[in-house]
XYZ file of C-alpha atoms in Angstrom:
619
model
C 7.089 -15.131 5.901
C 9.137 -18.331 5.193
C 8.807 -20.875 2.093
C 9.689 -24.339 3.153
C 11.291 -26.906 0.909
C 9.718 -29.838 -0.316
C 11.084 -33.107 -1.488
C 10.516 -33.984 -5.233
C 13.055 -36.247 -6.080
C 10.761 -39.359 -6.395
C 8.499 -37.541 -9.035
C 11.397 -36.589 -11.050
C 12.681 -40.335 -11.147
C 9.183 -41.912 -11.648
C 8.857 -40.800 -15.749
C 12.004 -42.002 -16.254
C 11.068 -45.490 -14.956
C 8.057 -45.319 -16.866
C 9.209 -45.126 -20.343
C 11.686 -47.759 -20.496
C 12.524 -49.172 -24.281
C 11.130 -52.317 -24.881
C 14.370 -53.770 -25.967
C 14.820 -53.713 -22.381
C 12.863 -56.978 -20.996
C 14.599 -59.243 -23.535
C 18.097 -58.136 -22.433
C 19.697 -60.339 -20.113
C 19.805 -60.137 -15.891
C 23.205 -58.261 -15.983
C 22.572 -55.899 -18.616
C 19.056 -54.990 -17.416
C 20.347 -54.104 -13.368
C 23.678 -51.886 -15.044
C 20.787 -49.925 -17.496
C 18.607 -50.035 -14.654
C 21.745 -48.577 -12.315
C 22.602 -46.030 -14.659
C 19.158 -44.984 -15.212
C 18.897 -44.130 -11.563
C 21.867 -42.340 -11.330
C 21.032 -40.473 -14.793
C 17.547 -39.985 -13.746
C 18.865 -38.151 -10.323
C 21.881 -36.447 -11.586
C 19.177 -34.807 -14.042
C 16.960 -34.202 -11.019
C 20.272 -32.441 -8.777
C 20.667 -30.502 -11.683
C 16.822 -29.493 -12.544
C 16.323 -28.292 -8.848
C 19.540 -26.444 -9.122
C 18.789 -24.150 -12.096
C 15.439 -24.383 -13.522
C 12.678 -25.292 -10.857
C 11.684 -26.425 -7.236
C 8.935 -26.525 -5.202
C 8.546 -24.620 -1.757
C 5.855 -25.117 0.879
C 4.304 -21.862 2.171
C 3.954 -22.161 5.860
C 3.195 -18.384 6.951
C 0.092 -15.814 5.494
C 2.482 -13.052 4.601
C 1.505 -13.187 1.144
C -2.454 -14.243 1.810
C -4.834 -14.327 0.415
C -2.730 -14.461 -2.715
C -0.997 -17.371 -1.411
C -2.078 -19.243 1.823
C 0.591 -20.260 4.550
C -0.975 -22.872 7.253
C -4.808 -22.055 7.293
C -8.589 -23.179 8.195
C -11.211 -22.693 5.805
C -15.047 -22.384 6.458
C -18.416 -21.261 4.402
C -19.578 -18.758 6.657
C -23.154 -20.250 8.321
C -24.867 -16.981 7.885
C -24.160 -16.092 4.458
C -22.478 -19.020 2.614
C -19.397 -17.004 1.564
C -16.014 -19.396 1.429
C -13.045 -17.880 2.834
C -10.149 -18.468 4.755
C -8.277 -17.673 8.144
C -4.026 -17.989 9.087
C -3.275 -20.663 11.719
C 0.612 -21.027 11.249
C -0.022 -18.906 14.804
C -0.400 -22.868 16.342
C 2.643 -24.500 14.950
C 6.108 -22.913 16.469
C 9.422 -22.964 14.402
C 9.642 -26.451 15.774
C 7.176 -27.820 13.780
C 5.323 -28.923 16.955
C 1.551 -27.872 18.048
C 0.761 -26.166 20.979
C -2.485 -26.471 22.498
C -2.593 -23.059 23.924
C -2.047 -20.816 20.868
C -5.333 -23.214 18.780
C -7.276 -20.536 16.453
C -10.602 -21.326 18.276
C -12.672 -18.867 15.650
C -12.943 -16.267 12.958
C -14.999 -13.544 10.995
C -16.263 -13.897 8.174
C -15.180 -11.037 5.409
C -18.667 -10.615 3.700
C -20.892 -10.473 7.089
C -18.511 -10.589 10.508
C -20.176 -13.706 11.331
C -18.577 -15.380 14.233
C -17.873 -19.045 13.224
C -16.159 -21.794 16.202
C -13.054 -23.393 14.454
C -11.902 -25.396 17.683
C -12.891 -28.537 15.630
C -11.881 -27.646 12.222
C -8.985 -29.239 10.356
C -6.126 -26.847 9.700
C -4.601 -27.061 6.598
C -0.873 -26.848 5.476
C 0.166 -23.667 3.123
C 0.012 -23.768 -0.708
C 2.782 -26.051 -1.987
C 4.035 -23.528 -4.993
C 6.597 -24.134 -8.266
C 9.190 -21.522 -8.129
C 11.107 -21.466 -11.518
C 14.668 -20.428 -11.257
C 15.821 -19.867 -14.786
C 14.461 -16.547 -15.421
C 17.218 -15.112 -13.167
C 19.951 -16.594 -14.590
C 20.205 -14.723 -17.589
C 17.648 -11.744 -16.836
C 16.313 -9.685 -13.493
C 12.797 -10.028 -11.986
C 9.901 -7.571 -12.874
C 7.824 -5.169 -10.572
C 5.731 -6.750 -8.793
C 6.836 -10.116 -9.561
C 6.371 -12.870 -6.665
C 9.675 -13.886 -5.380
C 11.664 -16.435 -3.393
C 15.076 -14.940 -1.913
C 17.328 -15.925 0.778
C 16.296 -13.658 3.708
C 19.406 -11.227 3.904
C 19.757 -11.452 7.685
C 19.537 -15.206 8.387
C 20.961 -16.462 4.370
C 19.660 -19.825 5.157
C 16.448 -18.663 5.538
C 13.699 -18.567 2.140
C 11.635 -15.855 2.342
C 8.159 -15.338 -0.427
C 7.369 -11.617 -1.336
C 6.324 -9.386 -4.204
C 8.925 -7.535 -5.506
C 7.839 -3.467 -5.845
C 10.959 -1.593 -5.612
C 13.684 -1.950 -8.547
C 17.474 -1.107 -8.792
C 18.346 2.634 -7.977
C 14.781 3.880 -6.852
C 14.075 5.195 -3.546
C 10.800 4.204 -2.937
C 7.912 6.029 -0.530
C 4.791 4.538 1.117
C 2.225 7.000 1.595
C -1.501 6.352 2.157
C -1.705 2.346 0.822
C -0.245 2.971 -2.261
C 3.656 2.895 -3.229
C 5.643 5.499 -4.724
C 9.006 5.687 -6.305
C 11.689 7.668 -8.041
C 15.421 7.607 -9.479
C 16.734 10.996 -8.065
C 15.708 13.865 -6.042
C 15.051 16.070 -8.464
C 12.385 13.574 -9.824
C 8.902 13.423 -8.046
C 7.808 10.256 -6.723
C 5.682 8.494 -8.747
C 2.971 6.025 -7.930
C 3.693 2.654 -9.229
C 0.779 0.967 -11.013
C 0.625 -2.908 -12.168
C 0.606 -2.352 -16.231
C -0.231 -6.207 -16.168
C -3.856 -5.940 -14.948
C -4.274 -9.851 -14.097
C -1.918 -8.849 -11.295
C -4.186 -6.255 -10.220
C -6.847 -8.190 -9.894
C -5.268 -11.321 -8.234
C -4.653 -8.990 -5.307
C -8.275 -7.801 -4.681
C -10.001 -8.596 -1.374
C -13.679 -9.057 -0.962
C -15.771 -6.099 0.509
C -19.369 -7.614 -0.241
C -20.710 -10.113 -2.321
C -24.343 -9.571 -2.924
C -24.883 -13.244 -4.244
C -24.277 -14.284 -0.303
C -26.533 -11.858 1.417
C -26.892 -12.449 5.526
C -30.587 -13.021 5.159
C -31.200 -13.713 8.975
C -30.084 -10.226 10.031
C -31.934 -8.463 6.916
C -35.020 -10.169 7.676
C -34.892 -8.750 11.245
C -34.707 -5.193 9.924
C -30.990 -4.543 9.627
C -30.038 -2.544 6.489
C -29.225 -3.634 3.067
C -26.214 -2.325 1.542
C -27.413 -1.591 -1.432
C -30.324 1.207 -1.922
C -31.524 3.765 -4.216
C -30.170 6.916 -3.245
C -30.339 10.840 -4.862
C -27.034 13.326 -4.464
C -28.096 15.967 -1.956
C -27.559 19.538 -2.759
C -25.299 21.940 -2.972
C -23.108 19.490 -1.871
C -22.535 16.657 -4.849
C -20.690 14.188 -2.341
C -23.472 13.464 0.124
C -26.175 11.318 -0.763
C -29.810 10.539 0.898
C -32.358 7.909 0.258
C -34.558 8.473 -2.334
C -38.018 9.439 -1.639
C -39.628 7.883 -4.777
C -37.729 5.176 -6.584
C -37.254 3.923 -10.424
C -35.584 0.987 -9.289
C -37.368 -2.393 -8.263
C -35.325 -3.852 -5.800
C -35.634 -8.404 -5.491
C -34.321 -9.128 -2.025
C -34.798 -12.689 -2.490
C -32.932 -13.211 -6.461
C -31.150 -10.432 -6.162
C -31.675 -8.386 -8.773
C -32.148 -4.733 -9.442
C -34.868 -3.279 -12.280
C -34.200 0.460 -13.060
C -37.376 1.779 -15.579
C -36.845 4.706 -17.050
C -40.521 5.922 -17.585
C -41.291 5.873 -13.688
C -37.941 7.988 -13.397
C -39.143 11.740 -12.312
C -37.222 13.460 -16.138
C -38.287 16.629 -15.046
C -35.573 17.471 -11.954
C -32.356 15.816 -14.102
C -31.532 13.829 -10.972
C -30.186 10.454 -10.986
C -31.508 7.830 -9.173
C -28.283 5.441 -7.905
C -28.645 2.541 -6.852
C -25.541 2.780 -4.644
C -23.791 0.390 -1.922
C -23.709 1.668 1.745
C -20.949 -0.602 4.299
C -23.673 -1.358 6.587
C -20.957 -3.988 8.591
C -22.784 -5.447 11.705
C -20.786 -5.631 14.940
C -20.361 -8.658 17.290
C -22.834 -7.207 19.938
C -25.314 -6.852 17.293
C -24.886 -10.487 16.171
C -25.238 -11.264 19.659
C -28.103 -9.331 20.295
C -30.210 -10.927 17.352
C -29.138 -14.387 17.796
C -30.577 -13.776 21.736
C -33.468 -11.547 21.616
C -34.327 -10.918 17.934
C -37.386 -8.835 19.073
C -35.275 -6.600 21.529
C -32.940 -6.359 18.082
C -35.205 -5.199 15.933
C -37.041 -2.916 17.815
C -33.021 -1.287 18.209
C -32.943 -1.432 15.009
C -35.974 0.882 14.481
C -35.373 3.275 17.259
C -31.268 3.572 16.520
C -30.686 2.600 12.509
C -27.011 1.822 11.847
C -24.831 4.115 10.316
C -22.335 3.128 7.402
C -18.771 3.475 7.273
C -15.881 3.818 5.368
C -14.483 0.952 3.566
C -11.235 -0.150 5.609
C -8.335 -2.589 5.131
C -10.008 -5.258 6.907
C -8.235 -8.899 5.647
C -10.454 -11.608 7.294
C -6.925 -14.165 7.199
C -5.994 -12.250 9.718
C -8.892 -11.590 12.227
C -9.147 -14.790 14.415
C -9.648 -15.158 17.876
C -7.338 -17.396 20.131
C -3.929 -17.783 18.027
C -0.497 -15.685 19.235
C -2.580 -13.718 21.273
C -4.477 -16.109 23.417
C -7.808 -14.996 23.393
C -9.647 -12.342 21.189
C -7.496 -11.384 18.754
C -8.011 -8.026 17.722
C -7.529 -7.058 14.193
C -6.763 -3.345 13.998
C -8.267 -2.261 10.401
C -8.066 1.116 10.977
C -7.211 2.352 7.475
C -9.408 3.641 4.826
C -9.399 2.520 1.056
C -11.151 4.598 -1.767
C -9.086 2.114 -4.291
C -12.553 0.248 -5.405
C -13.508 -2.529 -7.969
C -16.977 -3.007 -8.802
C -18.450 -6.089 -10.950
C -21.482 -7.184 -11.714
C -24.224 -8.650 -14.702
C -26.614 -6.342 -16.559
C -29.373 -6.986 -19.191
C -29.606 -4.320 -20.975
C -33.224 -3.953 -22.402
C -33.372 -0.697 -24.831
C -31.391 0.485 -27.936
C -30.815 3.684 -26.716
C -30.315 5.667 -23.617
C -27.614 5.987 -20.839
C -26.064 3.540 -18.659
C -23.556 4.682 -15.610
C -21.275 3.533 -13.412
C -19.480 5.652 -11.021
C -16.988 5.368 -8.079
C -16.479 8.134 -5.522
C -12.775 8.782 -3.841
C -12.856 12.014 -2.257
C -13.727 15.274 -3.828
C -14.374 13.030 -7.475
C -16.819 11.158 -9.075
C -15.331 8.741 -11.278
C -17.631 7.648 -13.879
C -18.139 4.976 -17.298
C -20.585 6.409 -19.019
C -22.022 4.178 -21.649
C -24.444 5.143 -24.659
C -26.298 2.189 -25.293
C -27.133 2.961 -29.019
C -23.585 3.792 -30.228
C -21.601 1.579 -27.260
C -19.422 4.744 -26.825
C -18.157 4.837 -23.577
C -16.720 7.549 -21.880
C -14.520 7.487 -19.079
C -13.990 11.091 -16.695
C -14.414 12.225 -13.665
C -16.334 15.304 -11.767
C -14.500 17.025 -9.531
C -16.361 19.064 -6.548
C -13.399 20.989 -4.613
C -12.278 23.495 -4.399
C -14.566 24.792 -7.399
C -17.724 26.602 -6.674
C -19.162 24.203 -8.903
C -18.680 20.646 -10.104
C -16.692 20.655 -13.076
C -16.288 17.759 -15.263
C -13.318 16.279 -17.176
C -13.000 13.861 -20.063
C -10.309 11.007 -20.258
C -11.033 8.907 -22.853
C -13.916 7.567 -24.947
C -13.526 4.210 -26.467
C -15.698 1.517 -28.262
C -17.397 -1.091 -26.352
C -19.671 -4.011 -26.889
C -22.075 -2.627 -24.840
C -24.497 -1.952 -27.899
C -28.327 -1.988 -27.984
C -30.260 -4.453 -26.072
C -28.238 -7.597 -24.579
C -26.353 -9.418 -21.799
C -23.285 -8.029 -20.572
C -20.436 -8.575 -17.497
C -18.911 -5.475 -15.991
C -16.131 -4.537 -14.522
C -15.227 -1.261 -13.696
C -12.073 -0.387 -10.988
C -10.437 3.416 -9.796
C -7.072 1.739 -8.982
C -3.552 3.220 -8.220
C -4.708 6.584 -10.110
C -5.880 4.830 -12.656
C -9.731 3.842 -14.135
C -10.274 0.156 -15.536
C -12.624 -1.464 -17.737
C -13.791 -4.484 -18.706
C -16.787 -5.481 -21.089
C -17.648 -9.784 -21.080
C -14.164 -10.661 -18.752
C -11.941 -8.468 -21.901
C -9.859 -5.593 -20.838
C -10.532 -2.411 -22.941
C -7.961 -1.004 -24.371
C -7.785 2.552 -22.926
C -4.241 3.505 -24.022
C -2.852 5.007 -20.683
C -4.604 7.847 -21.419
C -7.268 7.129 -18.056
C -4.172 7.659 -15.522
C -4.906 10.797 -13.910
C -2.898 13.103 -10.840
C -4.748 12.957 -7.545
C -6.886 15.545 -6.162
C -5.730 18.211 -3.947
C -7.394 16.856 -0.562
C -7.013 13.105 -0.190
C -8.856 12.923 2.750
C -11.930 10.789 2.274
C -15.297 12.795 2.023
C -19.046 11.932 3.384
C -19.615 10.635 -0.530
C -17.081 7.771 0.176
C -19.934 6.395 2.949
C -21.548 4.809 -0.292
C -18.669 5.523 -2.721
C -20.233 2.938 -5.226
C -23.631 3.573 -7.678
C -24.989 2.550 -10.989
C -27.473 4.798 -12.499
C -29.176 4.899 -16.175
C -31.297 7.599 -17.946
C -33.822 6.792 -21.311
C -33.214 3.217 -20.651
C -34.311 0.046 -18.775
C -32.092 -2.391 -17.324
C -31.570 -5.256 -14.675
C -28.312 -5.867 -12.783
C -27.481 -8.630 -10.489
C -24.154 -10.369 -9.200
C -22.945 -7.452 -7.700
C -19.576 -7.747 -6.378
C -17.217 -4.940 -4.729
C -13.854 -5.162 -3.874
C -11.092 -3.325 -2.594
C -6.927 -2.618 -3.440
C -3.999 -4.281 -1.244
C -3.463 -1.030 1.465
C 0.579 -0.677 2.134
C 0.834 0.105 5.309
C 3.917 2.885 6.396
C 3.258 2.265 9.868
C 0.555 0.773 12.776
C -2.633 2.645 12.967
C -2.070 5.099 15.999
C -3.447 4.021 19.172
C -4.494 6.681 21.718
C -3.296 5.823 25.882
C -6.300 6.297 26.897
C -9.353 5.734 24.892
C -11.870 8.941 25.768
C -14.365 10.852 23.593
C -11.308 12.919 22.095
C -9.297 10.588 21.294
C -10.277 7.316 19.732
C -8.994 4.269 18.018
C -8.835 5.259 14.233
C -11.196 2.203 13.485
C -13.653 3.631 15.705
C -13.952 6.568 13.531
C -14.681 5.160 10.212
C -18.626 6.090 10.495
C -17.570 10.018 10.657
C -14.995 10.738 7.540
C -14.192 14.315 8.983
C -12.949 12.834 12.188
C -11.525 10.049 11.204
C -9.709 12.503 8.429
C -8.186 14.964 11.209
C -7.000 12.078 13.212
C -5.267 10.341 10.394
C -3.658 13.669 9.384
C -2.173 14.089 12.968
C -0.852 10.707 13.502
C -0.101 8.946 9.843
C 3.258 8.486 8.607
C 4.533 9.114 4.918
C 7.904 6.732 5.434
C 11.012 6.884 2.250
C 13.592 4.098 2.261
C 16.946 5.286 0.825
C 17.584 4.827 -2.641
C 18.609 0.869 -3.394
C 22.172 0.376 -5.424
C 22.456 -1.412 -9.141
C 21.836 -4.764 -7.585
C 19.432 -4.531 -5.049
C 15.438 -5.171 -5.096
C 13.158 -3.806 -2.318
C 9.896 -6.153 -1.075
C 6.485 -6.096 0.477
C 4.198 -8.945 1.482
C 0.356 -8.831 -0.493
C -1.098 -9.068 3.419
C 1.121 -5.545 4.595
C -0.750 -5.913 8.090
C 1.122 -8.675 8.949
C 3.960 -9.463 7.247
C 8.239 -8.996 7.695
C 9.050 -7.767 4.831
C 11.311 -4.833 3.556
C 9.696 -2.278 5.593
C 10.617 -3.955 9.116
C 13.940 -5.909 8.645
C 16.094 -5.707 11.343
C 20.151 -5.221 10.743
C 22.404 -7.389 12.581
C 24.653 -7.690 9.478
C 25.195 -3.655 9.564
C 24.178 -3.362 6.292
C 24.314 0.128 4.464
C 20.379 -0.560 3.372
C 18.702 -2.914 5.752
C 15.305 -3.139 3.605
C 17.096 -3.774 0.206
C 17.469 -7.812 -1.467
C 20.943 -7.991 -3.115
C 20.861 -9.677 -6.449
C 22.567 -12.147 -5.356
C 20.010 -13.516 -2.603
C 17.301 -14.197 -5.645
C 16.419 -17.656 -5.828
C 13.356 -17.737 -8.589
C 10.321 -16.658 -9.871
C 7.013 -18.513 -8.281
C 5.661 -19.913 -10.780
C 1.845 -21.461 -9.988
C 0.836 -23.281 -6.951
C 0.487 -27.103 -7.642
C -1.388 -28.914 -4.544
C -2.957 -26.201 -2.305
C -4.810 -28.728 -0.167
C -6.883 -31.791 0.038
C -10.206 -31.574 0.198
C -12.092 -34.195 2.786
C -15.306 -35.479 1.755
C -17.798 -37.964 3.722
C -18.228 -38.179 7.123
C -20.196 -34.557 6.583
C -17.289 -33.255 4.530
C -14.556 -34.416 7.678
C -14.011 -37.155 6.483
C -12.052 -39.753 8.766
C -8.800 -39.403 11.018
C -7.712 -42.774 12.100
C -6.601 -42.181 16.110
C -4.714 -45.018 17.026
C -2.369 -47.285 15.499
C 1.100 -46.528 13.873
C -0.945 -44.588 11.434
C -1.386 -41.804 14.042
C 1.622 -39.837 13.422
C 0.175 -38.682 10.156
C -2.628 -37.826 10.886
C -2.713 -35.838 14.194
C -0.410 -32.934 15.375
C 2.504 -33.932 18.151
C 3.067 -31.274 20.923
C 6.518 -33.304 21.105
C 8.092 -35.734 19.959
C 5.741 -38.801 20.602
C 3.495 -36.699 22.813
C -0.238 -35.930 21.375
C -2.442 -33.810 22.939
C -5.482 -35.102 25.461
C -7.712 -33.558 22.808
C -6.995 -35.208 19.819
C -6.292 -32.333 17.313
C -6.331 -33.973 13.068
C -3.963 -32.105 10.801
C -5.334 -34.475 8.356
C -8.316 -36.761 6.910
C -9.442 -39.512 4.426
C -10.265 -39.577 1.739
C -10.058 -36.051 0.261
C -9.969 -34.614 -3.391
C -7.459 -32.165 -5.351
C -8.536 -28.371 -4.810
C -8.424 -27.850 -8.356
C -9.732 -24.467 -8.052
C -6.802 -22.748 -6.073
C -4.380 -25.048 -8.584
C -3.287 -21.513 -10.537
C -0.654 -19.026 -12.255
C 0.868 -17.366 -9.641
C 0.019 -13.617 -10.558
């Protein structure tokens, strides 16, 4: 929620020191203290005025804006699957500054597999330290969706970190994850997309990662997520395992074969090879890390059933923290907002390659034809017509062209479709931004909304990798009183799209905030389960619009983040915490002022190396 300052006076002074004229050591005593003197003071006034109006740098202690940017956090690689990620632990350290035992983030979940992993022992890390630059709003206002440091309008002392969404004189709307606006009521909202698609894609989240599969639970019989599957009939948006497969499936390199000449030509179906979110549960990680025999034979009499993709943020689902025991993380909402990546060799000159990504009642497809590299963007759309019908958006030239090696990345964003051919954005003129479909509600299809197909071709894909949109929440999920067979949490209908749909459609909110004046900006954090932003101010100052930012309050742009975090090495990647001495202070949390607590608790270790990777353009 809050960006911290940080001191960085010393490293403005340190270049001026450092390139002294040399005509300076053969002046005399006098002369060389007065130049040295009024370096100093030139060197700060310079820095005084720097921080003022061009730059300064803000620590980010709070996850509001994770995982863009990371406030106070632990990091682990998952032991089960080897996927790196991270969890929020400002939960431990109060407004004080001081630790407190009792609210320690003792574990977390990891977002590829839902592996519990123990964290009572890992070092917690302080947030991002970020450059916010300043002189852009001197002379100019911020864009949408620009990242933002303002002075929180109801305590002005306060620096708050956000993404700016809503702009002078819109009144803006939040309705199922994504965010609408408009100038005047005779407009009609409209959704509001990122035109600069590197900030799209800096706010994806990981669903799966097929490069870090959780090969102790597959080899005990649980499901893998992707399969080949056929489209059942009459109705397009179910889909079944196929009976007899063209694809070769390599559990252990991970890579996918389709032939076309073992392909059955003569019924015109395609074989996908689609993704399923087969997410195991705690009990079930339990079960197999206790009785694997007991779990497999479950496994075989009861298979698991897959569910919607939800808004599940793994920074924020910890046990022990604010809550003081098992926290739990209520990702309740669906998201058909997909982005699918992965490698393919293609090894033909001609023939048909597809991608396609269900939301709903549509099937939105790339279809590539590997001897011209046309490809051709569209979707099919099943209701409310008696039969699919299909319609073109665009078809553009790609490099996908005869046999070769190719990255792909295809995304159904925002009411939009995305492409990109070898990490280049294609160039599809606007002209794939489409209106939605008249039911929104999510459809049996989206239970493996993601599949690659081909037809008169052969070709190997690996590196999958899915992931989902930020969701804007409008409200909490709803939460029945009493939880009975009619009434469920909303999570606990994400296997069953019909009744998780009628639920939704009782309880959800659509929520408008009134329209913002000439000078006021409107604000939402990247991790919308939990974060204070413009949506939940409160008004103690009586203001006319409690969720609007006046002008005025803007402090900068942020820029790129500089120093996320050390990173320990030896001692088995620890590395060393000295526990005694006058040294101690820096390297273990205080509960008080001199007190430590009888568990020593490191906040920081030696040596350790820049996290280069994290050091970034803020997007």
């Amino acid at each position: 929620k809050k960006a911290k300052k940080t001191k960085t006076k010393k490293k403005l002074v340190e270049p001026v020191e450092k390139n002294k004229p040399e005509t300076e050591k053969v002046q005399g005593r006098h002369n060389e203290m007065r130049d040295t003197i009024e370096s100093i003071i030139i060197a700060l006034v310079f820095a005084f005025v720097f921080r003022a109006y061009s730059a300064e740098a803000f620590v980010i202690p709070t996850g509001s804006m994770a995982p863009t940017l990371y406030g106070r956090h632990k990091e682990i690689n998952c032991p089960e699957c080897g996927v790196k990620y991270a969890v929020g632990a400002s939960d431990e350290v109060g407004k004080s500054g001081y630790y407190s035992p009792e609210l320690n983030v003792t574990g977390s979940y990891c977002p590829n597999c839902r592996y519990y992993s123990d964290l009572r022992k890992a070092t917690p890390f302080t947030g991002d330290r970020i450059i916010v630059n300043k002189f852009p709003f001197e002379f100019g206002d911020p864009d949408r969706w620009d990242i933002i440091v303002f002075k929180y309008p109801e305590e002005s002392q306060t620096n708050y970190i956000k993404r700016l969404v809503g702009l002078p004189g819109e009144e803006i709307q939040i309705s199922r994850g994504d965010v609408y606006a408009r100038k005047n009521e005779k407009e009609p909202f409209q959704i509001l997309r990122k035109n600069n698609l590197q900030k799209q894609l800096a706010v994806q989240q990981l669903v799966y990662d097929d490069d870090y599969p959780p090969r102790d639970i597959l080899n005990a019989g649980w499901p893998e997520r992707w399969s080949v599957m056929t489209q059942v009939a009459p109705d397009e948006t179910k889909f079944q395992a196929a009976k007899e497969s063209a694809w070769e499936i390599d559990t252990v390199s991970r890579t996918y074969q389709f032939r076309d000449s073992i392909a059955d030509a003569s019924s015109g179906d395609l074989q996908w090879l689609r993704y399923q979110n087969m997410i195991p549960r705690q009990k079930e990680w339990k079960l197999l890390k206790e009785n694997p025999e007991l779990f497999k034979q479950q496994i075989q009499s009861s298979p698991p059933s897959a569910r919607l993709i939800n808004d599940y943020t793994a920074y924020n689902d910890y046990s022990g923290g604010s809550s003081r025991g098992s926290f739990k993380y209520d990702a309740a909402f669906w998201v058909g907002d997909l982005t699918v990546s992965f490698d393919v060799e293609i090894q033909t000159d001609a023939g048909e390659f597809l991608v396609e990504l269900m939301r709903g009642d549509r099937h939105y497809r790339v279809r590539f034809d590997i001897k011209t590299g046309q490809a051709k963007l569209y979707f099919v759309e099943d209701f409310p017509n008696p039969e699919p019908v299909e319609k073109e958006l665009t078809t553009v030239e790609t490099e996908l062209k005869g046999k070769g090696s190719h990255s792909v990345m295809f995304a159904n964003v925002d009411q939009r479709l995305c492409l990109w051919i070898d990490g280049s954005e294609v160039d599809l003129e606007n002209k794939t931004e489409y209106q939605p479909p008249v039911s929104p509600a999510p459809r049996d299809g989206d239970l493996a909304p993601v599949g690659i197909a081909g037809r008169g071709t052969d070709f190997v894909v690996s590196h999958l990798l899915l992931q989902r949109d930020i969701y804007y929440r409008a409200a909490e999920p709803y939460q029945p009183k009493e939880y009975s067979g009619e009434k469920k949490f909303l999570w606990d209908l994400l296997w069953d799209p019909a009744a998780w749909s009628r639920q939704f459609e009782d309880y959800r909110q659509q929520v408008r905030f009134d329209q913002l004046s000439d000078d006021e900006f409107f604000v939402l954090g990247d991790n919308s389960a939990r974060s204070a932003d413009s949506r939940l101010w409160d008004n103690n100052r009586n203001a006319e619009r409690a969720h609007a930012v006046p002008r005025s309050a803007l402090v900068g742009k942020a820029f790129m983040i500089y120093w996320p975090h050390g990173i320990p090495f030896m001692n088995d990647g620890r590395g060393y915490s000295p526990d005694a001495g006058p040294f101690k202070r820096f390297f273990y949390h205080q509960t008080s002022p001199g007190n430590y607590p009888k568990d020593p608790y490191a906040k920081l270790s030696v040596p350790f190396y820049p996290n280069v990777s994290r050091m970034k353009r803020i997007r």
